Amino acid sequence: MAAAEPGAAPGGGGCGPAAGGSVPVLFCFSVFARPSSVPHGAGYELLIQKFLSLYGDQIDMHRKFVVQLFAEEWSQYIDLPKGFLVNERCKVRLVPLQIQITTLGNLTPSSTVFFCCDMQERFRPAIKYFGDIISVGQRLLQGARLLGIPVIVTEQYPKGLGSTVQEIDLTGAKLVLPKTKFSMVLPEVEAALAEIPGVRSIVLFGVETHVCIQQTALELIGRGLEVHIVADATSSRSMMDRMFALERLARTGIIVTTSEAILLQLVADKEHPKFKEIQNLIKASAPESGLLSKV
């Protein structure tokens, strides 16, 4: 699913004054209307996340949507005003547009960015199949360098958890950033993405699947980006956590795939000038493990 950005519209930037805490909101989609609540001051992104949590199994992820607000002064719905914040009880709806997203699942180097999440030394003894995901992650980064794809890397609290493992070569990475937030979607990351024209797809891998990977993926689709999670390059301490996270993410329209599928989709044609190098990379570094049997 991609949600259209809110634009300027009559009706102002909020529902009206209210105290802090949670604010009741009626979330409408299709023939359904479900009451819920959001934090006081919640904006567009939190509304999108709430729609996904309430209706994720019913939303056609191949469509674009617009969020609308019921405006009492007009007695009808209007497009969500730019900068809108929820300040009092209100009613919003998610409306499918007629435009189909025909590129869903397609990858091109010019519109793709790789996200490498928290592949750090202190995780080595705890994460299942950690050696395998290091090997696959390194393969992906080599492929990114060959194809000229930007790479963004984060490290979770490196003071306590160490830096990215030595086996992962970060040469040429656009950004290597420490963080404490679980999601990779930090202001610095958003600024880096804004510098890259035409970004449509994020290839995401690292640890842990059910924490940082999951939260990053959900934030990215909330911003209208297409997310591809590399199943053979992401893991958790618990295989149950990993399995349920991947299942949940797939149901929300995130594409769960493999490193080989990603790299071959990016070259697309055996006549691609980098095909032989990508093919040799795949042949030379494909680990045989039980990780994919755990998807």
PDB file of C-alpha atoms in Angstrom:
ATOM      1  CA  MET A   1       0.000   0.000   0.000  1.00  0.00           C
ATOM      2  CA  ALA A   2       1.151   3.536  -0.715  1.00  0.00           C
ATOM      3  CA  ALA A   3      -0.609   6.467   0.883  1.00  0.00           C
ATOM      4  CA  ALA A   4      -0.747   9.801  -0.898  1.00  0.00           C
ATOM      5  CA  GLU A   5       0.872  12.637   1.020  1.00  0.00           C
ATOM      6  CA  PRO A   6      -1.601  15.068   2.592  1.00  0.00           C
ATOM      7  CA  GLY A   7      -1.928  18.352   0.764  1.00  0.00           C
ATOM      8  CA  ALA A   8      -3.187  21.778   1.630  1.00  0.00           C
ATOM      9  CA  ALA A   9      -6.935  21.817   2.132  1.00  0.00           C
ATOM     10  CA  PRO A  10      -9.584  23.898   3.881  1.00  0.00           C
ATOM     11  CA  GLY A  11     -10.251  22.918   7.449  1.00  0.00           C
ATOM     12  CA  GLY A  12      -6.988  23.812   9.210  1.00  0.00           C
ATOM     13  CA  GLY A  13      -4.281  21.726  10.787  1.00  0.00           C
ATOM     14  CA  GLY A  14      -6.101  19.899  13.600  1.00  0.00           C
ATOM     15  CA  CYS A  15      -9.411  18.839  15.074  1.00  0.00           C
ATOM     16  CA  GLY A  16      -9.460  21.519  17.754  1.00  0.00           C
ATOM     17  CA  PRO A  17      -8.051  21.997  21.249  1.00  0.00           C
ATOM     18  CA  ALA A  18      -7.947  19.086  23.681  1.00  0.00           C
ATOM     19  CA  ALA A  19      -6.001  17.884  26.682  1.00  0.00           C
ATOM     20  CA  GLY A  20      -3.029  15.535  26.358  1.00  0.00           C
ATOM     21  CA  GLY A  21      -3.217  11.752  26.451  1.00  0.00           C
ATOM     22  CA  SER A  22      -5.170   9.602  24.020  1.00  0.00           C
ATOM     23  CA  VAL A  23      -7.752  11.002  21.621  1.00  0.00           C
ATOM     24  CA  PRO A  24     -10.717   8.926  20.329  1.00  0.00           C
ATOM     25  CA  VAL A  25     -10.730   8.518  16.539  1.00  0.00           C
ATOM     26  CA  LEU A  26     -13.175   6.644  14.311  1.00  0.00           C
ATOM     27  CA  PHE A  27     -11.236   4.866  11.557  1.00  0.00           C
ATOM     28  CA  CYS A  28     -13.351   4.132   8.479  1.00  0.00           C
ATOM     29  CA  PHE A  29     -12.426   1.899   5.581  1.00  0.00           C
ATOM     30  CA  SER A  30     -14.770   0.506   2.910  1.00  0.00           C
ATOM     31  CA  VAL A  31     -18.001  -0.403   4.742  1.00  0.00           C
ATOM     32  CA  PHE A  32     -16.258  -0.664   8.113  1.00  0.00           C
ATOM     33  CA  ALA A  33     -15.941   1.843  10.960  1.00  0.00           C
ATOM     34  CA  ARG A  34     -13.811   0.973  13.978  1.00  0.00           C
ATOM     35  CA  PRO A  35     -13.326   3.245  16.991  1.00  0.00           C
ATOM     36  CA  SER A  36      -9.827   3.455  18.382  1.00  0.00           C
ATOM     37  CA  SER A  37      -7.498   6.100  19.803  1.00  0.00           C
ATOM     38  CA  VAL A  38      -4.184   7.761  19.031  1.00  0.00           C
ATOM     39  CA  PRO A  39      -1.855   9.906  21.148  1.00  0.00           C
ATOM     40  CA  HIS A  40      -2.736  13.576  21.383  1.00  0.00           C
ATOM     41  CA  GLY A  41      -0.883  15.395  18.594  1.00  0.00           C
ATOM     42  CA  ALA A  42      -0.612  12.317  16.350  1.00  0.00           C
ATOM     43  CA  GLY A  43      -0.110  13.125  12.683  1.00  0.00           C
ATOM     44  CA  TYR A  44      -0.341  11.512   9.276  1.00  0.00           C
ATOM     45  CA  GLU A  45       2.180   8.707   9.848  1.00  0.00           C
ATOM     46  CA  LEU A  46       0.546   7.457  13.067  1.00  0.00           C
ATOM     47  CA  LEU A  47      -2.864   7.478  11.374  1.00  0.00           C
ATOM     48  CA  ILE A  48      -1.476   5.335   8.542  1.00  0.00           C
ATOM     49  CA  GLN A  49       0.026   2.890  11.053  1.00  0.00           C
ATOM     50  CA  LYS A  50      -3.304   2.679  12.889  1.00  0.00           C
ATOM     51  CA  PHE A  51      -5.181   1.970   9.638  1.00  0.00           C
ATOM     52  CA  LEU A  52      -2.703  -0.843   8.910  1.00  0.00           C
ATOM     53  CA  SER A  53      -3.124  -2.322  12.385  1.00  0.00           C
ATOM     54  CA  LEU A  54      -6.935  -2.212  12.134  1.00  0.00           C
ATOM     55  CA  TYR A  55      -7.437  -3.216   8.503  1.00  0.00           C
ATOM     56  CA  GLY A  56      -4.118  -4.661   7.317  1.00  0.00           C
ATOM     57  CA  ASP A  57      -5.637  -7.985   6.242  1.00  0.00           C
ATOM     58  CA  GLN A  58      -8.318  -6.228   4.156  1.00  0.00           C
ATOM     59  CA  ILE A  59      -6.290  -3.523   2.413  1.00  0.00           C
ATOM     60  CA  ASP A  60      -5.229  -4.215  -1.171  1.00  0.00           C
ATOM     61  CA  MET A  61      -1.539  -3.436  -1.041  1.00  0.00           C
ATOM     62  CA  HIS A  62      -1.443  -3.009  -4.838  1.00  0.00           C
ATOM     63  CA  ARG A  63      -3.414   0.225  -4.544  1.00  0.00           C
ATOM     64  CA  LYS A  64      -2.677   3.798  -3.583  1.00  0.00           C
ATOM     65  CA  PHE A  65      -4.783   5.397  -0.857  1.00  0.00           C
ATOM     66  CA  VAL A  66      -5.579   8.841   0.451  1.00  0.00           C
ATOM     67  CA  VAL A  67      -6.484   9.686   4.051  1.00  0.00           C
ATOM     68  CA  GLN A  68      -9.498  11.987   4.480  1.00  0.00           C
ATOM     69  CA  LEU A  69     -10.926  13.837   7.480  1.00  0.00           C
ATOM     70  CA  PHE A  70     -14.616  14.479   8.129  1.00  0.00           C
ATOM     71  CA  ALA A  71     -14.989  18.291   8.255  1.00  0.00           C
ATOM     72  CA  GLU A  72     -18.029  19.496  10.182  1.00  0.00           C
ATOM     73  CA  GLU A  73     -17.999  22.863   8.432  1.00  0.00           C
ATOM     74  CA  TRP A  74     -18.487  21.170   5.060  1.00  0.00           C
ATOM     75  CA  SER A  75     -20.488  18.172   6.317  1.00  0.00           C
ATOM     76  CA  GLN A  76     -18.314  15.888   4.217  1.00  0.00           C
ATOM     77  CA  TYR A  77     -14.857  14.343   4.006  1.00  0.00           C
ATOM     78  CA  ILE A  78     -11.895  16.400   2.801  1.00  0.00           C
ATOM     79  CA  ASP A  79      -8.314  15.358   2.033  1.00  0.00           C
ATOM     80  CA  LEU A  80      -6.242  15.364   5.207  1.00  0.00           C
ATOM     81  CA  PRO A  81      -4.862  18.914   5.584  1.00  0.00           C
ATOM     82  CA  LYS A  82      -1.097  19.345   5.410  1.00  0.00           C
ATOM     83  CA  GLY A  83       0.432  19.318   8.887  1.00  0.00           C
ATOM     84  CA  PHE A  84      -2.746  17.887  10.430  1.00  0.00           C
ATOM     85  CA  LEU A  85      -2.513  16.831  14.100  1.00  0.00           C
ATOM     86  CA  VAL A  86      -5.195  15.019  16.088  1.00  0.00           C
ATOM     87  CA  ASN A  87      -6.226  17.257  18.970  1.00  0.00           C
ATOM     88  CA  GLU A  88      -9.785  16.093  19.648  1.00  0.00           C
ATOM     89  CA  ARG A  89     -12.279  13.370  18.733  1.00  0.00           C
ATOM     90  CA  CYS A  90     -12.587  13.067  14.953  1.00  0.00           C
ATOM     91  CA  LYS A  91     -13.386  10.726  12.082  1.00  0.00           C
ATOM     92  CA  VAL A  92     -10.984   9.721   9.311  1.00  0.00           C
ATOM     93  CA  ARG A  93     -11.236   7.339   6.397  1.00  0.00           C
ATOM     94  CA  LEU A  94      -8.856   5.568   4.019  1.00  0.00           C
ATOM     95  CA  VAL A  95      -9.964   5.864   0.389  1.00  0.00           C
ATOM     96  CA  PRO A  96      -8.481   3.763  -2.444  1.00  0.00           C
ATOM     97  CA  LEU A  97      -7.502   5.689  -5.553  1.00  0.00           C
ATOM     98  CA  GLN A  98      -8.158   4.306  -9.002  1.00  0.00           C
ATOM     99  CA  ILE A  99      -4.447   4.263  -9.870  1.00  0.00           C
ATOM    100  CA  GLN A 100      -2.881   0.794  -9.664  1.00  0.00           C
ATOM    101  CA  ILE A 101       0.738   0.477  -8.561  1.00  0.00           C
ATOM    102  CA  THR A 102       1.954  -1.460 -11.591  1.00  0.00           C
ATOM    103  CA  THR A 103       5.579  -1.491 -10.424  1.00  0.00           C
ATOM    104  CA  LEU A 104       4.903  -3.437  -7.224  1.00  0.00           C
ATOM    105  CA  GLY A 105       7.788  -5.821  -6.633  1.00  0.00           C
ATOM    106  CA  ASN A 106       9.944  -4.530  -9.482  1.00  0.00           C
ATOM    107  CA  LEU A 107      13.479  -3.433  -8.621  1.00  0.00           C
ATOM    108  CA  THR A 108      15.787  -1.161 -10.604  1.00  0.00           C
ATOM    109  CA  PRO A 109      19.195   0.036  -9.385  1.00  0.00           C
ATOM    110  CA  SER A 110      18.300   3.697 -10.000  1.00  0.00           C
ATOM    111  CA  SER A 111      15.320   3.615  -7.616  1.00  0.00           C
ATOM    112  CA  THR A 112      16.648   1.222  -4.927  1.00  0.00           C
ATOM    113  CA  VAL A 113      18.528   1.741  -1.656  1.00  0.00           C
ATOM    114  CA  PHE A 114      19.959  -1.029   0.559  1.00  0.00           C
ATOM    115  CA  PHE A 115      19.448  -0.820   4.356  1.00  0.00           C
ATOM    116  CA  CYS A 116      21.881  -2.870   6.487  1.00  0.00           C
ATOM    117  CA  CYS A 117      20.547  -3.036  10.046  1.00  0.00           C
ATOM    118  CA  ASP A 118      22.679  -3.591  13.165  1.00  0.00           C
ATOM    119  CA  MET A 119      24.996  -6.409  12.023  1.00  0.00           C
ATOM    120  CA  GLN A 120      27.153  -6.004  15.142  1.00  0.00           C
ATOM    121  CA  GLU A 121      29.721  -8.065  16.982  1.00  0.00           C
ATOM    122  CA  ARG A 122      27.850  -8.483  20.273  1.00  0.00           C
ATOM    123  CA  PHE A 123      24.948 -10.144  18.445  1.00  0.00           C
ATOM    124  CA  ARG A 124      27.181 -12.920  17.110  1.00  0.00           C
ATOM    125  CA  PRO A 125      26.645 -15.496  19.899  1.00  0.00           C
ATOM    126  CA  ALA A 126      22.931 -14.771  20.330  1.00  0.00           C
ATOM    127  CA  ILE A 127      21.442 -14.586  16.812  1.00  0.00           C
ATOM    128  CA  LYS A 128      20.551 -17.843  15.084  1.00  0.00           C
ATOM    129  CA  TYR A 129      22.515 -18.480  11.851  1.00  0.00           C
ATOM    130  CA  PHE A 130      24.447 -15.258  12.394  1.00  0.00           C
ATOM    131  CA  GLY A 131      27.404 -16.493  10.326  1.00  0.00           C
ATOM    132  CA  ASP A 132      25.107 -17.173   7.387  1.00  0.00           C
ATOM    133  CA  ILE A 133      23.431 -13.781   7.450  1.00  0.00           C
ATOM    134  CA  ILE A 134      26.856 -12.099   7.636  1.00  0.00           C
ATOM    135  CA  SER A 135      27.895 -13.994   4.499  1.00  0.00           C
ATOM    136  CA  VAL A 136      24.698 -13.076   2.659  1.00  0.00           C
ATOM    137  CA  GLY A 137      24.846  -9.482   3.878  1.00  0.00           C
ATOM    138  CA  GLN A 138      28.389  -9.146   2.549  1.00  0.00           C
ATOM    139  CA  ARG A 139      27.229 -10.574  -0.793  1.00  0.00           C
ATOM    140  CA  LEU A 140      24.444  -7.973  -0.954  1.00  0.00           C
ATOM    141  CA  LEU A 141      26.845  -5.119  -0.202  1.00  0.00           C
ATOM    142  CA  GLN A 142      29.248  -6.338  -2.885  1.00  0.00           C
ATOM    143  CA  GLY A 143      26.329  -6.433  -5.306  1.00  0.00           C
ATOM    144  CA  ALA A 144      25.317  -2.915  -4.300  1.00  0.00           C
ATOM    145  CA  ARG A 145      28.825  -1.630  -5.061  1.00  0.00           C
ATOM    146  CA  LEU A 146      28.838  -3.357  -8.448  1.00  0.00           C
ATOM    147  CA  LEU A 147      25.466  -1.869  -9.381  1.00  0.00           C
ATOM    148  CA  GLY A 148      25.992   1.572  -7.884  1.00  0.00           C
ATOM    149  CA  ILE A 149      23.198   1.209  -5.318  1.00  0.00           C
ATOM    150  CA  PRO A 150      23.400   3.470  -2.222  1.00  0.00           C
ATOM    151  CA  VAL A 151      23.787   1.702   1.132  1.00  0.00           C
ATOM    152  CA  ILE A 152      22.637   2.994   4.524  1.00  0.00           C
ATOM    153  CA  VAL A 153      23.961   1.230   7.637  1.00  0.00           C
ATOM    154  CA  THR A 154      22.915   1.560  11.265  1.00  0.00           C
ATOM    155  CA  GLU A 155      24.485   0.297  14.489  1.00  0.00           C
ATOM    156  CA  GLN A 156      22.350  -0.146  17.600  1.00  0.00           C
ATOM    157  CA  TYR A 157      24.020   1.471  20.645  1.00  0.00           C
ATOM    158  CA  PRO A 158      27.550   0.678  19.395  1.00  0.00           C
ATOM    159  CA  LYS A 159      29.084   1.789  22.710  1.00  0.00           C
ATOM    160  CA  GLY A 160      27.584  -1.313  24.304  1.00  0.00           C
ATOM    161  CA  LEU A 161      26.991  -3.637  21.356  1.00  0.00           C
ATOM    162  CA  GLY A 162      30.084  -2.966  19.273  1.00  0.00           C
ATOM    163  CA  SER A 163      30.533  -1.894  15.677  1.00  0.00           C
ATOM    164  CA  THR A 164      29.461  -3.697  12.509  1.00  0.00           C
ATOM    165  CA  VAL A 165      31.280  -7.041  12.249  1.00  0.00           C
ATOM    166  CA  GLN A 166      34.616  -6.979  10.420  1.00  0.00           C
ATOM    167  CA  GLU A 167      33.414  -9.416   7.764  1.00  0.00           C
ATOM    168  CA  ILE A 168      30.966  -6.780   6.496  1.00  0.00           C
ATOM    169  CA  ASP A 169      32.803  -4.367   4.194  1.00  0.00           C
ATOM    170  CA  LEU A 170      31.169  -0.928   4.467  1.00  0.00           C
ATOM    171  CA  THR A 171      33.345   0.663   1.793  1.00  0.00           C
ATOM    172  CA  GLY A 172      31.323   3.217  -0.133  1.00  0.00           C
ATOM    173  CA  ALA A 173      28.323   3.223   2.234  1.00  0.00           C
ATOM    174  CA  LYS A 174      26.387   6.475   1.958  1.00  0.00           C
ATOM    175  CA  LEU A 175      25.721   6.600   5.695  1.00  0.00           C
ATOM    176  CA  VAL A 176      26.864   4.646   8.769  1.00  0.00           C
ATOM    177  CA  LEU A 177      24.866   5.827  11.741  1.00  0.00           C
ATOM    178  CA  PRO A 178      24.673   4.906  15.459  1.00  0.00           C
ATOM    179  CA  LYS A 179      21.184   4.740  16.943  1.00  0.00           C
ATOM    180  CA  THR A 180      19.192   3.891  20.048  1.00  0.00           C
ATOM    181  CA  LYS A 181      15.782   3.838  18.349  1.00  0.00           C
ATOM    182  CA  PHE A 182      14.891   0.359  17.096  1.00  0.00           C
ATOM    183  CA  SER A 183      13.748   1.568  13.666  1.00  0.00           C
ATOM    184  CA  MET A 184      16.365   2.721  11.167  1.00  0.00           C
ATOM    185  CA  VAL A 185      14.079   5.575  10.092  1.00  0.00           C
ATOM    186  CA  LEU A 186      15.932   8.423  11.792  1.00  0.00           C
ATOM    187  CA  PRO A 187      16.046  12.085  10.698  1.00  0.00           C
ATOM    188  CA  GLU A 188      19.535  11.568   9.272  1.00  0.00           C
ATOM    189  CA  VAL A 189      18.333   8.564   7.263  1.00  0.00           C
ATOM    190  CA  GLU A 190      15.334  10.475   5.936  1.00  0.00           C
ATOM    191  CA  ALA A 191      17.647  13.331   4.940  1.00  0.00           C
ATOM    192  CA  ALA A 192      19.960  10.888   3.134  1.00  0.00           C
ATOM    193  CA  LEU A 193      17.013   9.386   1.250  1.00  0.00           C
ATOM    194  CA  ALA A 194      15.841  12.862   0.264  1.00  0.00           C
ATOM    195  CA  GLU A 195      19.216  13.432  -1.415  1.00  0.00           C
ATOM    196  CA  ILE A 196      18.713  10.393  -3.690  1.00  0.00           C
ATOM    197  CA  PRO A 197      16.336  11.184  -6.576  1.00  0.00           C
ATOM    198  CA  GLY A 198      13.562   8.742  -7.451  1.00  0.00           C
ATOM    199  CA  VAL A 199      13.897   6.315  -4.521  1.00  0.00           C
ATOM    200  CA  ARG A 200      11.021   3.842  -4.628  1.00  0.00           C
ATOM    201  CA  SER A 201      12.309   0.579  -3.105  1.00  0.00           C
ATOM    202  CA  ILE A 202      14.246  -0.343   0.038  1.00  0.00           C
ATOM    203  CA  VAL A 203      16.069  -3.681   0.332  1.00  0.00           C
ATOM    204  CA  LEU A 204      16.288  -4.380   4.074  1.00  0.00           C
ATOM    205  CA  PHE A 205      18.384  -6.942   5.962  1.00  0.00           C
ATOM    206  CA  GLY A 206      20.069  -7.464   9.329  1.00  0.00           C
ATOM    207  CA  VAL A 207      18.862  -8.076  12.899  1.00  0.00           C
ATOM    208  CA  GLU A 208      16.648  -8.633  14.689  1.00  0.00           C
ATOM    209  CA  THR A 209      13.806  -9.602  12.362  1.00  0.00           C
ATOM    210  CA  HIS A 210      11.011  -9.057  14.896  1.00  0.00           C
ATOM    211  CA  VAL A 211      12.391  -5.807  16.349  1.00  0.00           C
ATOM    212  CA  CYS A 212      14.522  -3.420  14.289  1.00  0.00           C
ATOM    213  CA  ILE A 213      13.757  -4.986  10.900  1.00  0.00           C
ATOM    214  CA  GLN A 214      10.016  -5.107  11.552  1.00  0.00           C
ATOM    215  CA  GLN A 215       9.781  -1.571  12.930  1.00  0.00           C
ATOM    216  CA  THR A 216      11.911  -0.174  10.106  1.00  0.00           C
ATOM    217  CA  ALA A 217       9.798  -1.907   7.448  1.00  0.00           C
ATOM    218  CA  LEU A 218       6.519  -0.660   8.899  1.00  0.00           C
ATOM    219  CA  GLU A 219       7.777   2.926   9.082  1.00  0.00           C
ATOM    220  CA  LEU A 220       9.023   2.765   5.496  1.00  0.00           C
ATOM    221  CA  ILE A 221       5.753   1.509   4.021  1.00  0.00           C
ATOM    222  CA  GLY A 222       3.980   4.164   6.063  1.00  0.00           C
ATOM    223  CA  ARG A 223       5.988   6.658   4.011  1.00  0.00           C
ATOM    224  CA  GLY A 224       4.895   5.085   0.727  1.00  0.00           C
ATOM    225  CA  LEU A 225       8.133   3.185   0.025  1.00  0.00           C
ATOM    226  CA  GLU A 226       8.172  -0.405  -1.181  1.00  0.00           C
ATOM    227  CA  VAL A 227      10.120  -2.719   1.142  1.00  0.00           C
ATOM    228  CA  HIS A 228      11.903  -5.981   0.244  1.00  0.00           C
ATOM    229  CA  ILE A 229      13.126  -7.990   3.254  1.00  0.00           C
ATOM    230  CA  VAL A 230      15.918 -10.460   2.469  1.00  0.00           C
ATOM    231  CA  ALA A 231      14.897 -13.644   4.285  1.00  0.00           C
ATOM    232  CA  ASP A 232      18.329 -15.285   4.088  1.00  0.00           C
ATOM    233  CA  ALA A 233      19.982 -12.153   5.505  1.00  0.00           C
ATOM    234  CA  THR A 234      17.822 -11.501   8.542  1.00  0.00           C
ATOM    235  CA  SER A 235      17.437 -13.410  11.787  1.00  0.00           C
ATOM    236  CA  SER A 236      16.568 -13.236  15.481  1.00  0.00           C
ATOM    237  CA  ARG A 237      17.553 -14.971  18.699  1.00  0.00           C
ATOM    238  CA  SER A 238      14.296 -16.934  18.447  1.00  0.00           C
ATOM    239  CA  MET A 239      13.171 -18.639  15.256  1.00  0.00           C
ATOM    240  CA  MET A 240       9.561 -18.287  16.422  1.00  0.00           C
ATOM    241  CA  ASP A 241       9.945 -14.499  16.676  1.00  0.00           C
ATOM    242  CA  ARG A 242      11.530 -14.443  13.228  1.00  0.00           C
ATOM    243  CA  MET A 243       8.841 -16.603  11.646  1.00  0.00           C
ATOM    244  CA  PHE A 244       5.896 -14.626  12.997  1.00  0.00           C
ATOM    245  CA  ALA A 245       7.539 -11.304  12.126  1.00  0.00           C
ATOM    246  CA  LEU A 246       8.054 -12.336   8.499  1.00  0.00           C
ATOM    247  CA  GLU A 247       4.486 -13.633   8.282  1.00  0.00           C
ATOM    248  CA  ARG A 248       3.090 -10.413   9.715  1.00  0.00           C
ATOM    249  CA  LEU A 249       5.189  -8.249   7.411  1.00  0.00           C
ATOM    250  CA  ALA A 250       4.184 -10.234   4.326  1.00  0.00           C
ATOM    251  CA  ARG A 251       0.516  -9.705   5.214  1.00  0.00           C
ATOM    252  CA  THR A 252       1.051  -5.933   5.260  1.00  0.00           C
ATOM    253  CA  GLY A 253       2.365  -5.937   1.679  1.00  0.00           C
ATOM    254  CA  ILE A 254       6.082  -6.096   2.406  1.00  0.00           C
ATOM    255  CA  ILE A 255       7.921  -8.394  -0.002  1.00  0.00           C
ATOM    256  CA  VAL A 256       9.832 -11.240   1.662  1.00  0.00           C
ATOM    257  CA  THR A 257      12.421 -12.567  -0.750  1.00  0.00           C
ATOM    258  CA  THR A 258      16.002 -13.892  -1.041  1.00  0.00           C
ATOM    259  CA  SER A 259      19.379 -12.359  -1.806  1.00  0.00           C
ATOM    260  CA  GLU A 260      19.746 -14.208  -5.108  1.00  0.00           C
ATOM    261  CA  ALA A 261      16.303 -13.106  -6.245  1.00  0.00           C
ATOM    262  CA  ILE A 262      17.163  -9.488  -5.326  1.00  0.00           C
ATOM    263  CA  LEU A 263      20.478  -9.428  -7.193  1.00  0.00           C
ATOM    264  CA  LEU A 264      19.166 -11.119 -10.323  1.00  0.00           C
ATOM    265  CA  GLN A 265      16.104  -8.884 -10.383  1.00  0.00           C
ATOM    266  CA  LEU A 266      18.372  -5.850 -10.253  1.00  0.00           C
ATOM    267  CA  VAL A 267      20.401  -6.964 -13.290  1.00  0.00           C
ATOM    268  CA  ALA A 268      17.242  -8.298 -15.030  1.00  0.00           C
ATOM    269  CA  ASP A 269      19.022  -9.463 -18.217  1.00  0.00           C
ATOM    270  CA  LYS A 270      22.003 -11.696 -18.962  1.00  0.00           C
ATOM    271  CA  GLU A 271      23.183  -8.944 -21.297  1.00  0.00           C
ATOM    272  CA  HIS A 272      23.492  -6.539 -18.379  1.00  0.00           C
ATOM    273  CA  PRO A 273      27.140  -5.375 -18.227  1.00  0.00           C
ATOM    274  CA  LYS A 274      27.441  -6.531 -14.608  1.00  0.00           C
ATOM    275  CA  PHE A 275      25.616  -9.856 -15.010  1.00  0.00           C
ATOM    276  CA  LYS A 276      28.746 -12.036 -15.030  1.00  0.00           C
ATOM    277  CA  GLU A 277      30.135 -10.392 -11.919  1.00  0.00           C
ATOM    278  CA  ILE A 278      26.811 -10.751 -10.096  1.00  0.00           C
ATOM    279  CA  GLN A 279      26.530 -14.370 -11.231  1.00  0.00           C
ATOM    280  CA  ASN A 280      30.041 -15.141  -9.969  1.00  0.00           C
ATOM    281  CA  LEU A 281      29.258 -13.411  -6.680  1.00  0.00           C
ATOM    282  CA  ILE A 282      26.182 -15.598  -6.189  1.00  0.00           C
ATOM    283  CA  LYS A 283      28.020 -18.807  -7.077  1.00  0.00           C
ATOM    284  CA  ALA A 284      30.970 -18.037  -4.831  1.00  0.00           C
ATOM    285  CA  SER A 285      29.110 -17.018  -1.693  1.00  0.00           C
ATOM    286  CA  ALA A 286      25.875 -18.954  -1.392  1.00  0.00           C
ATOM    287  CA  PRO A 287      25.803 -20.567   2.077  1.00  0.00           C
ATOM    288  CA  GLU A 288      23.905 -23.803   2.586  1.00  0.00           C
ATOM    289  CA  SER A 289      22.058 -23.512   5.879  1.00  0.00           C
ATOM    290  CA  GLY A 290      18.678 -24.272   7.357  1.00  0.00           C
ATOM    291  CA  LEU A 291      17.700 -20.618   7.626  1.00  0.00           C
ATOM    292  CA  LEU A 292      15.315 -20.497   4.656  1.00  0.00           C
ATOM    293  CA  SER A 293      13.557 -23.615   5.895  1.00  0.00           C
ATOM    294  CA  LYS A 294      12.578 -21.535   8.943  1.00  0.00           C
ATOM    295  CA  VAL A 295      10.676 -18.884   6.943  1.00  0.00           C
TER     296      VAL A 295
END
